[in-house]
Amino acid sequence: MSEPERTVGAWMTPQPHTIGDDQSLADARERMHHWHVRHLPVLHGGHLVGVVSERDVSLVEALQGVDIAHVRVDEAMSAEPWTVTKDATLAAVAAAMAEQRIGTAIVVEGEDRVVGVFTTTDALRALARLAS
């Protein structure tokens, strides 16, 4: 594997779909279903403020008497998403994700400009390539 292939940037999903923090969880669920993704970076004014997962939506949806059309994303998101740069090494990021049971890393430039998402699925694609 070449040096560039050893970075998160080589395996991340670039330009990921995002959602605004003031949108509903029903909107989040629809976007995830439509785009076949399990995580959406959450933005406020173009800045990263969280991440919402399919699991987050399902947990709120399971609450009796709660309509996800009336629950905002910022009420269910993880407010401190784990971020990395695209130059972060694949080995370090995958090890941290496994050790801390993190399902996704939001790839940023600067402090909070989202440029990609690196998920466990991306890590498995990298592993398959390494193992072949």
PDB file of N, CA and C in Angstrom, residues 12-115:
ATOM      1  N   MET A  12     -11.867   7.837   3.093  1.00  0.00           N
ATOM      2  CA  MET A  12     -13.074   8.505   3.572  1.00  0.00           C
ATOM      3  C   MET A  12     -14.094   8.684   2.451  1.00  0.00           C
ATOM      4  N   THR A  13     -15.315   8.953   2.848  1.00  0.00           N
ATOM      5  CA  THR A  13     -16.344   9.362   1.905  1.00  0.00           C
ATOM      6  C   THR A  13     -16.245  10.881   1.828  1.00  0.00           C
ATOM      7  N   PRO A  14     -15.818  11.411   0.666  1.00  0.00           N
ATOM      8  CA  PRO A  14     -15.660  12.865   0.575  1.00  0.00           C
ATOM      9  C   PRO A  14     -17.015  13.558   0.400  1.00  0.00           C
ATOM     10  N   GLN A  15     -17.057  14.825   0.742  1.00  0.00           N
ATOM     11  CA  GLN A  15     -18.252  15.650   0.591  1.00  0.00           C
ATOM     12  C   GLN A  15     -19.501  14.925   1.097  1.00  0.00           C
ATOM     13  N   PRO A  16     -19.515  14.588   2.375  1.00  0.00           N
ATOM     14  CA  PRO A  16     -20.650  13.814   2.898  1.00  0.00           C
ATOM     15  C   PRO A  16     -21.931  14.639   2.966  1.00  0.00           C
ATOM     16  N   HIS A  17     -23.030  13.944   2.960  1.00  0.00           N
ATOM     17  CA  HIS A  17     -24.327  14.579   3.165  1.00  0.00           C
ATOM     18  C   HIS A  17     -24.385  15.051   4.614  1.00  0.00           C
ATOM     19  N   THR A  18     -24.984  16.199   4.835  1.00  0.00           N
ATOM     20  CA  THR A  18     -25.078  16.782   6.168  1.00  0.00           C
ATOM     21  C   THR A  18     -26.529  17.166   6.444  1.00  0.00           C
ATOM     22  N   ILE A  19     -26.779  17.625   7.662  1.00  0.00           N
ATOM     23  CA  ILE A  19     -28.105  18.110   8.027  1.00  0.00           C
ATOM     24  C   ILE A  19     -27.936  19.272   9.002  1.00  0.00           C
ATOM     25  N   GLY A  20     -28.881  20.194   8.960  1.00  0.00           N
ATOM     26  CA  GLY A  20     -28.868  21.326   9.878  1.00  0.00           C
ATOM     27  C   GLY A  20     -29.370  20.914  11.252  1.00  0.00           C
ATOM     28  N   ASP A  21     -28.850  21.558  12.277  1.00  0.00           N
ATOM     29  CA  ASP A  21     -29.236  21.201  13.642  1.00  0.00           C
ATOM     30  C   ASP A  21     -30.697  21.510  13.946  1.00  0.00           C
ATOM     31  N   ASP A  22     -31.326  22.368  13.149  1.00  0.00           N
ATOM     32  CA  ASP A  22     -32.725  22.725  13.386  1.00  0.00           C
ATOM     33  C   ASP A  22     -33.712  21.872  12.584  1.00  0.00           C
ATOM     34  N   GLN A  23     -33.201  20.908  11.839  1.00  0.00           N
ATOM     35  CA  GLN A  23     -34.061  20.012  11.071  1.00  0.00           C
ATOM     36  C   GLN A  23     -34.638  18.945  11.998  1.00  0.00           C
ATOM     37  N   SER A  24     -35.688  18.265  11.542  1.00  0.00           N
ATOM     38  CA  SER A  24     -36.316  17.228  12.369  1.00  0.00           C
ATOM     39  C   SER A  24     -35.599  15.890  12.212  1.00  0.00           C
ATOM     40  N   LEU A  25     -35.791  15.036  13.202  1.00  0.00           N
ATOM     41  CA  LEU A  25     -35.245  13.677  13.101  1.00  0.00           C
ATOM     42  C   LEU A  25     -35.901  12.911  11.963  1.00  0.00           C
ATOM     43  N   ALA A  26     -37.149  13.255  11.642  1.00  0.00           N
ATOM     44  CA  ALA A  26     -37.805  12.622  10.487  1.00  0.00           C
ATOM     45  C   ALA A  26     -37.055  12.986   9.204  1.00  0.00           C
ATOM     46  N   ASP A  27     -36.616  14.243   9.103  1.00  0.00           N
ATOM     47  CA  ASP A  27     -35.813  14.661   7.946  1.00  0.00           C
ATOM     48  C   ASP A  27     -34.488  13.890   7.922  1.00  0.00           C
ATOM     49  N   ALA A  28     -33.873  13.737   9.096  1.00  0.00           N
ATOM     50  CA  ALA A  28     -32.607  12.998   9.172  1.00  0.00           C
ATOM     51  C   ALA A  28     -32.803  11.559   8.720  1.00  0.00           C
ATOM     52  N   ARG A  29     -33.855  10.907   9.217  1.00  0.00           N
ATOM     53  CA  ARG A  29     -34.119   9.523   8.829  1.00  0.00           C
ATOM     54  C   ARG A  29     -34.317   9.418   7.308  1.00  0.00           C
ATOM     55  N   GLU A  30     -35.077  10.345   6.741  1.00  0.00           N
ATOM     56  CA  GLU A  30     -35.332  10.329   5.287  1.00  0.00           C
ATOM     57  C   GLU A  30     -34.029  10.500   4.506  1.00  0.00           C
ATOM     58  N   ARG A  31     -33.184  11.418   4.929  1.00  0.00           N
ATOM     59  CA  ARG A  31     -31.906  11.629   4.234  1.00  0.00           C
ATOM     60  C   ARG A  31     -31.017  10.388   4.326  1.00  0.00           C
ATOM     61  N   MET A  32     -30.952   9.801   5.509  1.00  0.00           N
ATOM     62  CA  MET A  32     -30.133   8.597   5.677  1.00  0.00           C
ATOM     63  C   MET A  32     -30.637   7.474   4.775  1.00  0.00           C
ATOM     64  N   HIS A  33     -31.944   7.312   4.735  1.00  0.00           N
ATOM     65  CA  HIS A  33     -32.541   6.259   3.904  1.00  0.00           C
ATOM     66  C   HIS A  33     -32.286   6.550   2.419  1.00  0.00           C
ATOM     67  N   HIS A  34     -32.514   7.776   2.015  1.00  0.00           N
ATOM     68  CA  HIS A  34     -32.360   8.154   0.610  1.00  0.00           C
ATOM     69  C   HIS A  34     -30.916   7.988   0.122  1.00  0.00           C
ATOM     70  N   TRP A  35     -29.955   8.388   0.966  1.00  0.00           N
ATOM     71  CA  TRP A  35     -28.545   8.349   0.568  1.00  0.00           C
ATOM     72  C   TRP A  35     -27.814   7.097   1.043  1.00  0.00           C
ATOM     73  N   HIS A  36     -28.535   6.192   1.719  1.00  0.00           N
ATOM     74  CA  HIS A  36     -27.935   4.931   2.194  1.00  0.00           C
ATOM     75  C   HIS A  36     -26.720   5.178   3.087  1.00  0.00           C
ATOM     76  N   VAL A  37     -26.900   6.066   4.078  1.00  0.00           N
ATOM     77  CA  VAL A  37     -25.843   6.357   5.047  1.00  0.00           C
ATOM     78  C   VAL A  37     -26.399   6.170   6.449  1.00  0.00           C
ATOM     79  N   ARG A  38     -25.504   5.979   7.405  1.00  0.00           N
ATOM     80  CA  ARG A  38     -25.916   5.784   8.799  1.00  0.00           C
ATOM     81  C   ARG A  38     -25.546   6.940   9.705  1.00  0.00           C
ATOM     82  N   HIS A  39     -24.793   7.904   9.205  1.00  0.00           N
ATOM     83  CA  HIS A  39     -24.351   9.051  10.004  1.00  0.00           C
ATOM     84  C   HIS A  39     -24.460  10.320   9.167  1.00  0.00           C
ATOM     85  N   LEU A  40     -24.883  11.398   9.817  1.00  0.00           N
ATOM     86  CA  LEU A  40     -24.910  12.700   9.163  1.00  0.00           C
ATOM     87  C   LEU A  40     -24.205  13.721  10.058  1.00  0.00           C
ATOM     88  N   PRO A  41     -23.162  14.368   9.549  1.00  0.00           N
ATOM     89  CA  PRO A  41     -22.611  15.491  10.298  1.00  0.00           C
ATOM     90  C   PRO A  41     -23.700  16.557  10.437  1.00  0.00           C
ATOM     91  N   VAL A  42     -23.756  17.179  11.596  1.00  0.00           N
ATOM     92  CA  VAL A  42     -24.776  18.190  11.875  1.00  0.00           C
ATOM     93  C   VAL A  42     -24.103  19.564  11.852  1.00  0.00           C
ATOM     94  N   LEU A  43     -24.692  20.460  11.076  1.00  0.00           N
ATOM     95  CA  LEU A  43     -24.126  21.796  10.922  1.00  0.00           C
ATOM     96  C   LEU A  43     -25.055  22.868  11.484  1.00  0.00           C
ATOM     97  N   HIS A  44     -24.442  23.935  11.951  1.00  0.00           N
ATOM     98  CA  HIS A  44     -25.174  25.141  12.350  1.00  0.00           C
ATOM     99  C   HIS A  44     -24.420  26.303  11.718  1.00  0.00           C
ATOM    100  N   GLY A  45     -25.069  26.990  10.801  1.00  0.00           N
ATOM    101  CA  GLY A  45     -24.395  28.091  10.117  1.00  0.00           C
ATOM    102  C   GLY A  45     -23.158  27.653   9.358  1.00  0.00           C
ATOM    103  N   GLY A  46     -23.169  26.431   8.842  1.00  0.00           N
ATOM    104  CA  GLY A  46     -22.029  25.912   8.088  1.00  0.00           C
ATOM    105  C   GLY A  46     -20.909  25.335   8.939  1.00  0.00           C
ATOM    106  N   HIS A  47     -21.064  25.375  10.261  1.00  0.00           N
ATOM    107  CA  HIS A  47     -20.033  24.864  11.169  1.00  0.00           C
ATOM    108  C   HIS A  47     -20.492  23.558  11.809  1.00  0.00           C
ATOM    109  N   LEU A  48     -19.562  22.637  11.961  1.00  0.00           N
ATOM    110  CA  LEU A  48     -19.848  21.343  12.577  1.00  0.00           C
ATOM    111  C   LEU A  48     -20.196  21.526  14.052  1.00  0.00           C
ATOM    112  N   VAL A  49     -21.373  20.998  14.441  1.00  0.00           N
ATOM    113  CA  VAL A  49     -21.787  21.070  15.847  1.00  0.00           C
ATOM    114  C   VAL A  49     -22.136  19.699  16.428  1.00  0.00           C
ATOM    115  N   GLY A  50     -22.153  18.667  15.563  1.00  0.00           N
ATOM    116  CA  GLY A  50     -22.499  17.345  16.067  1.00  0.00           C
ATOM    117  C   GLY A  50     -22.558  16.323  14.962  1.00  0.00           C
ATOM    118  N   VAL A  51     -23.008  15.132  15.350  1.00  0.00           N
ATOM    119  CA  VAL A  51     -23.266  14.065  14.392  1.00  0.00           C
ATOM    120  C   VAL A  51     -24.500  13.325  14.885  1.00  0.00           C
ATOM    121  N   VAL A  52     -25.361  12.970  13.949  1.00  0.00           N
ATOM    122  CA  VAL A  52     -26.549  12.192  14.291  1.00  0.00           C
ATOM    123  C   VAL A  52     -26.463  10.875  13.529  1.00  0.00           C
ATOM    124  N   SER A  53     -26.775   9.806  14.232  1.00  0.00           N
ATOM    125  CA  SER A  53     -26.676   8.480  13.633  1.00  0.00           C
ATOM    126  C   SER A  53     -28.057   7.847  13.492  1.00  0.00           C
ATOM    127  N   GLU A  54     -28.097   6.824  12.689  1.00  0.00           N
ATOM    128  CA  GLU A  54     -29.318   6.034  12.536  1.00  0.00           C
ATOM    129  C   GLU A  54     -29.761   5.507  13.904  1.00  0.00           C
ATOM    130  N   ARG A  55     -28.807   5.134  14.730  1.00  0.00           N
ATOM    131  CA  ARG A  55     -29.111   4.631  16.070  1.00  0.00           C
ATOM    132  C   ARG A  55     -29.741   5.715  16.946  1.00  0.00           C
ATOM    133  N   ASP A  56     -29.230   6.944  16.853  1.00  0.00           N
ATOM    134  CA  ASP A  56     -29.808   8.057  17.607  1.00  0.00           C
ATOM    135  C   ASP A  56     -31.282   8.238  17.245  1.00  0.00           C
ATOM    136  N   VAL A  57     -31.564   8.214  15.954  1.00  0.00           N
ATOM    137  CA  VAL A  57     -32.938   8.386  15.484  1.00  0.00           C
ATOM    138  C   VAL A  57     -33.807   7.240  15.992  1.00  0.00           C
ATOM    139  N   SER A  58     -33.315   6.019  15.885  1.00  0.00           N
ATOM    140  CA  SER A  58     -34.084   4.853  16.327  1.00  0.00           C
ATOM    141  C   SER A  58     -34.372   4.879  17.821  1.00  0.00           C
ATOM    142  N   LEU A  59     -33.412   5.336  18.614  1.00  0.00           N
ATOM    143  CA  LEU A  59     -33.622   5.410  20.066  1.00  0.00           C
ATOM    144  C   LEU A  59     -34.748   6.386  20.412  1.00  0.00           C
ATOM    145  N   VAL A  60     -34.761   7.539  19.777  1.00  0.00           N
ATOM    146  CA  VAL A  60     -35.815   8.520  20.043  1.00  0.00           C
ATOM    147  C   VAL A  60     -37.142   8.010  19.493  1.00  0.00           C
ATOM    148  N   GLU A  61     -37.093   7.408  18.330  1.00  0.00           N
ATOM    149  CA  GLU A  61     -38.305   6.889  17.692  1.00  0.00           C
ATOM    150  C   GLU A  61     -38.966   5.806  18.549  1.00  0.00           C
ATOM    151  N   ALA A  62     -38.180   5.078  19.325  1.00  0.00           N
ATOM    152  CA  ALA A  62     -38.703   4.001  20.171  1.00  0.00           C
ATOM    153  C   ALA A  62     -39.403   4.516  21.425  1.00  0.00           C
ATOM    154  N   LEU A  63     -39.209   5.793  21.748  1.00  0.00           N
ATOM    155  CA  LEU A  63     -39.859   6.364  22.930  1.00  0.00           C
ATOM    156  C   LEU A  63     -41.359   6.483  22.684  1.00  0.00           C
ATOM    157  N   GLN A  64     -42.121   5.966  23.610  1.00  0.00           N
ATOM    158  CA  GLN A  64     -43.569   5.988  23.466  1.00  0.00           C
ATOM    159  C   GLN A  64     -44.083   7.428  23.452  1.00  0.00           C
ATOM    160  N   GLY A  65     -44.944   7.728  22.492  1.00  0.00           N
ATOM    161  CA  GLY A  65     -45.577   9.037  22.401  1.00  0.00           C
ATOM    162  C   GLY A  65     -44.717  10.115  21.766  1.00  0.00           C
ATOM    163  N   VAL A  66     -43.547   9.750  21.251  1.00  0.00           N
ATOM    164  CA  VAL A  66     -42.667  10.746  20.629  1.00  0.00           C
ATOM    165  C   VAL A  66     -42.771  10.628  19.110  1.00  0.00           C
ATOM    166  N   ASP A  67     -43.034  11.758  18.473  1.00  0.00           N
ATOM    167  CA  ASP A  67     -43.098  11.824  17.014  1.00  0.00           C
ATOM    168  C   ASP A  67     -41.808  12.476  16.527  1.00  0.00           C
ATOM    169  N   ILE A  68     -40.985  11.728  15.798  1.00  0.00           N
ATOM    170  CA  ILE A  68     -39.683  12.264  15.381  1.00  0.00           C
ATOM    171  C   ILE A  68     -39.818  13.448  14.423  1.00  0.00           C
ATOM    172  N   ALA A  69     -40.997  13.672  13.886  1.00  0.00           N
ATOM    173  CA  ALA A  69     -41.211  14.852  13.051  1.00  0.00           C
ATOM    174  C   ALA A  69     -41.182  16.130  13.889  1.00  0.00           C
ATOM    175  N   HIS A  70     -41.361  15.983  15.214  1.00  0.00           N
ATOM    176  CA  HIS A  70     -41.386  17.141  16.104  1.00  0.00           C
ATOM    177  C   HIS A  70     -40.166  17.212  17.026  1.00  0.00           C
ATOM    178  N   VAL A  71     -39.158  16.406  16.745  1.00  0.00           N
ATOM    179  CA  VAL A  71     -37.917  16.426  17.534  1.00  0.00           C
ATOM    180  C   VAL A  71     -36.812  16.942  16.621  1.00  0.00           C
ATOM    181  N   ARG A  72     -36.110  17.950  17.093  1.00  0.00           N
ATOM    182  CA  ARG A  72     -35.023  18.527  16.300  1.00  0.00           C
ATOM    183  C   ARG A  72     -33.767  17.659  16.404  1.00  0.00           C
ATOM    184  N   VAL A  73     -32.970  17.705  15.354  1.00  0.00           N
ATOM    185  CA  VAL A  73     -31.711  16.961  15.309  1.00  0.00           C
ATOM    186  C   VAL A  73     -30.829  17.306  16.501  1.00  0.00           C
ATOM    187  N   ASP A  74     -30.766  18.596  16.877  1.00  0.00           N
ATOM    188  CA  ASP A  74     -29.881  18.983  17.977  1.00  0.00           C
ATOM    189  C   ASP A  74     -30.301  18.418  19.329  1.00  0.00           C
ATOM    190  N   GLU A  75     -31.504  17.855  19.406  1.00  0.00           N
ATOM    191  CA  GLU A  75     -31.962  17.236  20.649  1.00  0.00           C
ATOM    192  C   GLU A  75     -31.509  15.770  20.761  1.00  0.00           C
ATOM    193  N   ALA A  76     -31.061  15.195  19.668  1.00  0.00           N
ATOM    194  CA  ALA A  76     -30.687  13.779  19.670  1.00  0.00           C
ATOM    195  C   ALA A  76     -29.245  13.523  19.228  1.00  0.00           C
ATOM    196  N   MET A  77     -28.598  14.513  18.665  1.00  0.00           N
ATOM    197  CA  MET A  77     -27.244  14.321  18.119  1.00  0.00           C
ATOM    198  C   MET A  77     -26.214  14.161  19.230  1.00  0.00           C
ATOM    199  N   SER A  78     -25.067  13.628  18.844  1.00  0.00           N
ATOM    200  CA  SER A  78     -23.893  13.640  19.714  1.00  0.00           C
ATOM    201  C   SER A  78     -23.231  14.992  19.478  1.00  0.00           C
ATOM    202  N   ALA A  79     -23.152  15.797  20.527  1.00  0.00           N
ATOM    203  CA  ALA A  79     -22.704  17.182  20.379  1.00  0.00           C
ATOM    204  C   ALA A  79     -21.200  17.331  20.215  1.00  0.00           C
ATOM    205  N   GLU A  80     -20.442  16.298  20.514  1.00  0.00           N
ATOM    206  CA  GLU A  80     -18.996  16.398  20.368  1.00  0.00           C
ATOM    207  C   GLU A  80     -18.490  15.253  19.490  1.00  0.00           C
ATOM    208  N   PRO A  81     -18.686  15.395  18.167  1.00  0.00           N
ATOM    209  CA  PRO A  81     -18.248  14.311  17.282  1.00  0.00           C
ATOM    210  C   PRO A  81     -16.726  14.194  17.284  1.00  0.00           C
ATOM    211  N   TRP A  82     -16.266  12.970  17.049  1.00  0.00           N
ATOM    212  CA  TRP A  82     -14.828  12.739  16.977  1.00  0.00           C
ATOM    213  C   TRP A  82     -14.360  13.194  15.604  1.00  0.00           C
ATOM    214  N   THR A  83     -13.395  14.073  15.569  1.00  0.00           N
ATOM    215  CA  THR A  83     -12.901  14.596  14.304  1.00  0.00           C
ATOM    216  C   THR A  83     -11.443  14.226  14.094  1.00  0.00           C
ATOM    217  N   VAL A  84     -11.090  14.081  12.827  1.00  0.00           N
ATOM    218  CA  VAL A  84      -9.714  13.814  12.415  1.00  0.00           C
ATOM    219  C   VAL A  84      -9.454  14.612  11.144  1.00  0.00           C
ATOM    220  N   THR A  85      -8.193  14.698  10.764  1.00  0.00           N
ATOM    221  CA  THR A  85      -7.850  15.333   9.487  1.00  0.00           C
ATOM    222  C   THR A  85      -7.669  14.243   8.436  1.00  0.00           C
ATOM    223  N   LYS A  86      -7.715  14.639   7.178  1.00  0.00           N
ATOM    224  CA  LYS A  86      -7.560  13.631   6.119  1.00  0.00           C
ATOM    225  C   LYS A  86      -6.142  13.066   6.065  1.00  0.00           C
ATOM    226  N   ASP A  87      -5.187  13.731   6.719  1.00  0.00           N
ATOM    227  CA  ASP A  87      -3.811  13.236   6.773  1.00  0.00           C
ATOM    228  C   ASP A  87      -3.565  12.281   7.935  1.00  0.00           C
ATOM    229  N   ALA A  88      -4.559  12.086   8.788  1.00  0.00           N
ATOM    230  CA  ALA A  88      -4.409  11.152   9.908  1.00  0.00           C
ATOM    231  C   ALA A  88      -4.147   9.751   9.366  1.00  0.00           C
ATOM    232  N   THR A  89      -3.304   8.996  10.063  1.00  0.00           N
ATOM    233  CA  THR A  89      -2.981   7.664   9.560  1.00  0.00           C
ATOM    234  C   THR A  89      -4.147   6.711   9.769  1.00  0.00           C
ATOM    235  N   LEU A  90      -4.329   5.857   8.803  1.00  0.00           N
ATOM    236  CA  LEU A  90      -5.371   4.848   8.844  1.00  0.00           C
ATOM    237  C   LEU A  90      -5.215   3.972  10.085  1.00  0.00           C
ATOM    238  N   ALA A  91      -3.994   3.593  10.403  1.00  0.00           N
ATOM    239  CA  ALA A  91      -3.740   2.722  11.547  1.00  0.00           C
ATOM    240  C   ALA A  91      -4.162   3.378  12.860  1.00  0.00           C
ATOM    241  N   ALA A  92      -3.798   4.625  13.063  1.00  0.00           N
ATOM    242  CA  ALA A  92      -4.125   5.318  14.317  1.00  0.00           C
ATOM    243  C   ALA A  92      -5.629   5.534  14.451  1.00  0.00           C
ATOM    244  N   VAL A  93      -6.276   5.939  13.380  1.00  0.00           N
ATOM    245  CA  VAL A  93      -7.716   6.205  13.432  1.00  0.00           C
ATOM    246  C   VAL A  93      -8.494   4.907  13.628  1.00  0.00           C
ATOM    247  N   ALA A  94      -8.147   3.867  12.889  1.00  0.00           N
ATOM    248  CA  ALA A  94      -8.848   2.586  13.037  1.00  0.00           C
ATOM    249  C   ALA A  94      -8.652   2.016  14.441  1.00  0.00           C
ATOM    250  N   ALA A  95      -7.454   2.127  14.972  1.00  0.00           N
ATOM    251  CA  ALA A  95      -7.197   1.624  16.325  1.00  0.00           C
ATOM    252  C   ALA A  95      -8.031   2.386  17.357  1.00  0.00           C
ATOM    253  N   ALA A  96      -8.079   3.698  17.236  1.00  0.00           N
ATOM    254  CA  ALA A  96      -8.874   4.503  18.173  1.00  0.00           C
ATOM    255  C   ALA A  96     -10.363   4.191  18.044  1.00  0.00           C
ATOM    256  N   MET A  97     -10.839   4.028  16.814  1.00  0.00           N
ATOM    257  CA  MET A  97     -12.254   3.708  16.605  1.00  0.00           C
ATOM    258  C   MET A  97     -12.596   2.367  17.241  1.00  0.00           C
ATOM    259  N   ALA A  98     -11.727   1.395  17.087  1.00  0.00           N
ATOM    260  CA  ALA A  98     -11.979   0.076  17.663  1.00  0.00           C
ATOM    261  C   ALA A  98     -11.927   0.129  19.190  1.00  0.00           C
ATOM    262  N   GLU A  99     -10.906   0.776  19.724  1.00  0.00           N
ATOM    263  CA  GLU A  99     -10.729   0.828  21.179  1.00  0.00           C
ATOM    264  C   GLU A  99     -11.861   1.593  21.872  1.00  0.00           C
ATOM    265  N   GLN A 100     -12.297   2.691  21.250  1.00  0.00           N
ATOM    266  CA  GLN A 100     -13.317   3.540  21.871  1.00  0.00           C
ATOM    267  C   GLN A 100     -14.730   3.261  21.348  1.00  0.00           C
ATOM    268  N   ARG A 101     -14.833   2.275  20.472  1.00  0.00           N
ATOM    269  CA  ARG A 101     -16.132   1.892  19.888  1.00  0.00           C
ATOM    270  C   ARG A 101     -16.827   3.069  19.212  1.00  0.00           C
ATOM    271  N   ILE A 102     -16.069   3.741  18.355  1.00  0.00           N
ATOM    272  CA  ILE A 102     -16.566   4.892  17.608  1.00  0.00           C
ATOM    273  C   ILE A 102     -16.976   4.415  16.224  1.00  0.00           C
ATOM    274  N   GLY A 103     -18.173   4.758  15.813  1.00  0.00           N
ATOM    275  CA  GLY A 103     -18.684   4.300  14.520  1.00  0.00           C
ATOM    276  C   GLY A 103     -18.302   5.175  13.348  1.00  0.00           C
ATOM    277  N   THR A 104     -17.963   6.427  13.630  1.00  0.00           N
ATOM    278  CA  THR A 104     -17.608   7.336  12.542  1.00  0.00           C
ATOM    279  C   THR A 104     -16.681   8.435  13.031  1.00  0.00           C
ATOM    280  N   ALA A 105     -15.788   8.824  12.160  1.00  0.00           N
ATOM    281  CA  ALA A 105     -14.928   9.973  12.398  1.00  0.00           C
ATOM    282  C   ALA A 105     -15.303  11.020  11.360  1.00  0.00           C
ATOM    283  N   ILE A 106     -15.548  12.242  11.807  1.00  0.00           N
ATOM    284  CA  ILE A 106     -15.830  13.324  10.881  1.00  0.00           C
ATOM    285  C   ILE A 106     -14.480  13.916  10.469  1.00  0.00           C
ATOM    286  N   VAL A 107     -14.234  13.969   9.175  1.00  0.00           N
ATOM    287  CA  VAL A 107     -12.965  14.464   8.655  1.00  0.00           C
ATOM    288  C   VAL A 107     -13.124  15.958   8.382  1.00  0.00           C
ATOM    289  N   VAL A 108     -12.257  16.744   9.015  1.00  0.00           N
ATOM    290  CA  VAL A 108     -12.375  18.198   8.929  1.00  0.00           C
ATOM    291  C   VAL A 108     -11.084  18.841   8.448  1.00  0.00           C
ATOM    292  N   GLU A 109     -11.243  20.032   7.906  1.00  0.00           N
ATOM    293  CA  GLU A 109     -10.123  20.928   7.634  1.00  0.00           C
ATOM    294  C   GLU A 109     -10.338  22.118   8.538  1.00  0.00           C
ATOM    295  N   GLY A 110      -9.267  22.625   9.099  1.00  0.00           N
ATOM    296  CA  GLY A 110      -9.426  23.700  10.076  1.00  0.00           C
ATOM    297  C   GLY A 110     -10.108  23.132  11.307  1.00  0.00           C
ATOM    298  N   GLU A 111     -10.866  23.953  11.989  1.00  0.00           N
ATOM    299  CA  GLU A 111     -11.517  23.485  13.206  1.00  0.00           C
ATOM    300  C   GLU A 111     -12.790  22.709  12.948  1.00  0.00           C
ATOM    301  N   ASP A 112     -13.549  23.117  11.927  1.00  0.00           N
ATOM    302  CA  ASP A 112     -14.870  22.498  11.803  1.00  0.00           C
ATOM    303  C   ASP A 112     -15.448  22.459  10.393  1.00  0.00           C
ATOM    304  N   ARG A 113     -14.610  22.593   9.363  1.00  0.00           N
ATOM    305  CA  ARG A 113     -15.129  22.490   7.996  1.00  0.00           C
ATOM    306  C   ARG A 113     -15.103  21.032   7.573  1.00  0.00           C
ATOM    307  N   VAL A 114     -16.282  20.463   7.399  1.00  0.00           N
ATOM    308  CA  VAL A 114     -16.420  19.037   7.099  1.00  0.00           C
ATOM    309  C   VAL A 114     -16.011  18.774   5.652  1.00  0.00           C
ATOM    310  N   VAL A 115     -15.058  17.833   5.474  1.00  0.00           N
ATOM    311  CA  VAL A 115     -14.615  17.455   4.133  1.00  0.00           C
ATOM    312  C   VAL A 115     -14.841  15.978   3.848  1.00  0.00           C
TER     313      VAL A 115
END
